[in-house]
Short mmCIF file of C-alpha atoms in Angstrom, two decimals:
data_model
loop_
_atom_site.label_atom_id
_atom_site.label_comp_id
_atom_site.label_asym_id
_atom_site.label_seq_id
_atom_site.Cartn_x
_atom_site.Cartn_y
_atom_site.Cartn_z
CA MET F 3 -61.27 -6.46 -23.92
CA GLU F 4 -64.75 -4.73 -22.95
CA ASN F 5 -65.38 -6.85 -20.01
CA ASN F 6 -61.80 -6.56 -18.56
CA GLU F 7 -62.30 -2.79 -18.91
CA THR F 8 -65.06 -2.71 -16.75
CA GLN F 9 -63.76 -4.89 -14.43
CA GLN F 10 -60.75 -2.64 -13.63
CA GLU F 11 -63.18 0.43 -13.43
CA PHE F 12 -64.98 -1.58 -10.92
CA ALA F 13 -61.90 -2.31 -9.13
CA GLU F 14 -60.96 1.21 -8.73
CA VAL F 15 -64.08 2.59 -7.82
CA ALA F 16 -64.41 -0.43 -5.42
CA ARG F 17 -61.11 0.12 -3.90
CA LEU F 18 -62.27 3.97 -3.52
CA ALA F 19 -65.53 2.80 -1.72
CA ALA F 20 -64.09 0.04 0.35
CA VAL F 21 -61.56 2.78 1.79
CA ASN F 22 -65.06 4.79 2.61
CA ASP F 23 -67.07 1.86 4.21
CA LEU F 24 -63.87 0.39 5.67
CA GLY F 25 -63.71 4.16 8.13
CA ALA F 26 -66.92 2.57 9.93
CA TRP F 27 -64.35 0.13 11.68
CA LYS F 28 -61.36 0.66 13.48
CA ASN F 29 -59.30 -1.97 14.20
CA GLN F 30 -56.00 -3.32 13.37
CA GLN F 31 -56.76 -5.20 10.28
CA THR F 32 -58.87 -2.34 8.69
CA ILE F 33 -55.82 0.14 9.79
CA ASP F 34 -53.29 -2.46 7.85
CA LEU F 35 -55.66 -2.56 4.98
CA LEU F 36 -55.96 1.11 4.57
CA THR F 37 -52.23 1.43 5.23
CA HIS F 38 -51.51 -0.73 2.52
CA ARG F 39 -53.95 0.91 -0.01
CA LEU F 40 -52.30 4.33 1.29
CA ASN F 41 -48.96 3.24 0.52
CA ASN F 42 -49.56 0.71 -2.91
CA ASP F 43 -52.60 2.05 -4.69
CA THR F 44 -51.76 3.14 -8.26
CA VAL F 45 -54.62 5.97 -8.26
CA TYR F 46 -53.92 8.99 -6.18
CA ALA F 47 -57.49 9.71 -5.06
CA VAL F 48 -57.51 5.77 -3.20
CA GLN F 49 -54.38 6.70 -1.49
CA GLU F 50 -55.72 9.89 0.07
CA ALA F 51 -58.99 8.55 0.55
CA ALA F 52 -56.74 6.38 2.97
CA TYR F 53 -54.44 8.65 4.51
CA ARG F 54 -57.57 10.94 5.33
CA LYS F 55 -58.78 7.98 7.52
CA LEU F 56 -56.01 7.18 8.88
CA GLN F 57 -54.93 10.48 9.88
CA GLU F 58 -58.95 10.93 11.20
CA TRP F 59 -57.91 7.90 13.89
CA GLY F 60 -55.16 9.44 14.88
CA GLU F 61 -52.34 6.66 13.13
CA ASN F 62 -49.20 8.51 12.65
CA VAL F 63 -48.71 8.66 8.44
CA GLN F 64 -47.55 9.85 6.03
CA PRO F 65 -49.21 12.05 3.23
CA PRO F 66 -48.83 10.51 0.04
CA LEU F 67 -46.82 11.90 -2.76
CA ARG F 68 -48.34 13.05 -5.63
CA LYS F 69 -45.86 11.79 -8.32
CA GLU F 70 -44.36 14.08 -10.96
CA GLY F 71 -44.15 13.94 -14.46
CA GLU F 72 -44.78 10.64 -16.12
CA LEU F 73 -46.93 7.95 -13.65
CA VAL F 74 -46.36 5.46 -16.45
CA LYS F 75 -42.93 4.72 -17.53
CA GLY F 76 -42.59 5.16 -21.39
CA LEU F 77 -46.05 7.05 -21.12
CA THR F 78 -45.19 9.21 -24.21
CA LYS F 79 -43.91 5.89 -26.61
CA ILE F 80 -47.56 4.35 -25.15
CA LEU F 81 -49.40 7.09 -26.55
CA VAL F 82 -47.60 7.62 -29.94
CA ARG F 83 -48.53 4.10 -30.45
CA ILE F 84 -52.05 4.60 -29.99
CA LYS F 85 -52.29 7.62 -32.05
CA LYS F 86 -50.31 5.87 -35.03
CA SER F 87 -52.48 3.14 -35.01
CA LEU F 88 -55.39 5.70 -35.41
CA PRO F 89 -56.31 7.27 -38.87
CA ALA F 90 -54.70 10.15 -39.66
CA ASP F 91 -58.20 12.39 -39.56
CA HIS F 92 -58.73 11.14 -36.37
CA THR F 93 -60.41 13.10 -33.70
CA TYR F 94 -59.47 13.24 -29.76
CA ASN F 95 -62.63 11.62 -28.56
CA ASP F 96 -61.08 8.89 -30.88
CA PHE F 97 -57.68 8.70 -29.15
CA ARG F 98 -59.25 9.00 -25.56
CA GLU F 99 -61.62 6.28 -26.34
CA LYS F 100 -58.90 3.98 -28.08
CA LEU F 101 -56.67 4.97 -25.14
CA HIS F 102 -59.36 3.67 -22.47
CA LYS F 103 -59.94 0.64 -24.51
CA MET F 104 -56.42 -0.35 -25.07
CA ARG F 105 -54.36 0.67 -21.76
CA VAL F 106 -57.78 1.59 -19.01
CA ASP F 107 -54.44 0.78 -16.41
CA ILE F 108 -52.77 4.52 -17.51
CA TYR F 109 -56.55 5.72 -17.92
CA ASP F 110 -57.46 5.17 -14.61
CA VAL F 111 -53.90 6.79 -12.88
CA TYR F 112 -54.09 9.78 -14.90
CA GLU F 113 -57.66 10.40 -14.79
CA GLY F 114 -57.08 9.83 -10.85
CA ASP F 115 -54.28 12.14 -10.54
CA LYS F 116 -55.31 15.01 -12.73
CA GLY F 117 -59.15 15.10 -11.40
CA ALA F 118 -60.89 17.72 -13.24
CA GLU F 119 -58.35 18.84 -15.31
CA PHE F 120 -57.49 15.09 -16.91
CA ASP F 121 -59.34 15.73 -20.35
CA GLN F 122 -57.70 18.96 -20.82
CA TRP F 123 -54.61 17.30 -19.92
CA LEU F 124 -54.77 14.19 -22.12
CA GLU F 125 -56.38 16.55 -25.15
CA GLN F 126 -53.14 18.39 -24.95
CA LYS F 127 -51.08 15.59 -24.31
CA TRP F 128 -52.65 14.02 -28.08
CA ALA F 129 -51.94 17.62 -29.55
CA SER F 130 -48.50 17.20 -29.16
CA LEU F 131 -47.66 13.83 -30.04
CA SER F 132 -45.66 13.20 -33.11
CA THR F 133 -46.45 10.80 -35.46
CA ARG F 134 -43.39 10.54 -37.65
#
C-alpha cells in the first residue's frame, strides 16, 4: 500500500511539475497536453496551473471551475467507515493518517482543493462524523 501511495503522490507532483515544465515549449502538442490537464485533472491546482499557462500563451480557455460540495461522491460515507475502523479513542492525526493510507486519491483531491485550509477542514469533518 505504501508504494502505491508514494506513486500516487509522485504522480500529482509530477503532473504539476510537468505543467510548469511544458510552459517552456509552445506548440500544438503542449497546448493539447495542457488543455487535457485543464479539463481532466482531478486536482484543482494542476488544472489552475494549466489554465494560467494556456492563458499566458493567448489560448482561448475558460478557467477551471472549483467544484462545490463533495468533490468525491459518497465522501461522508467513506470517512465514516474510516473513522469506525479506528479505536474509539483515536486522534485526528490517526484519522488523517489512515485516510491518507487507505484513500490517497481522496486525500489528494481535497488537499489540492482546500490548500492551506485542508487540515482545518478535515479536522472539522472528522469531528462532525457520527459513528453510530
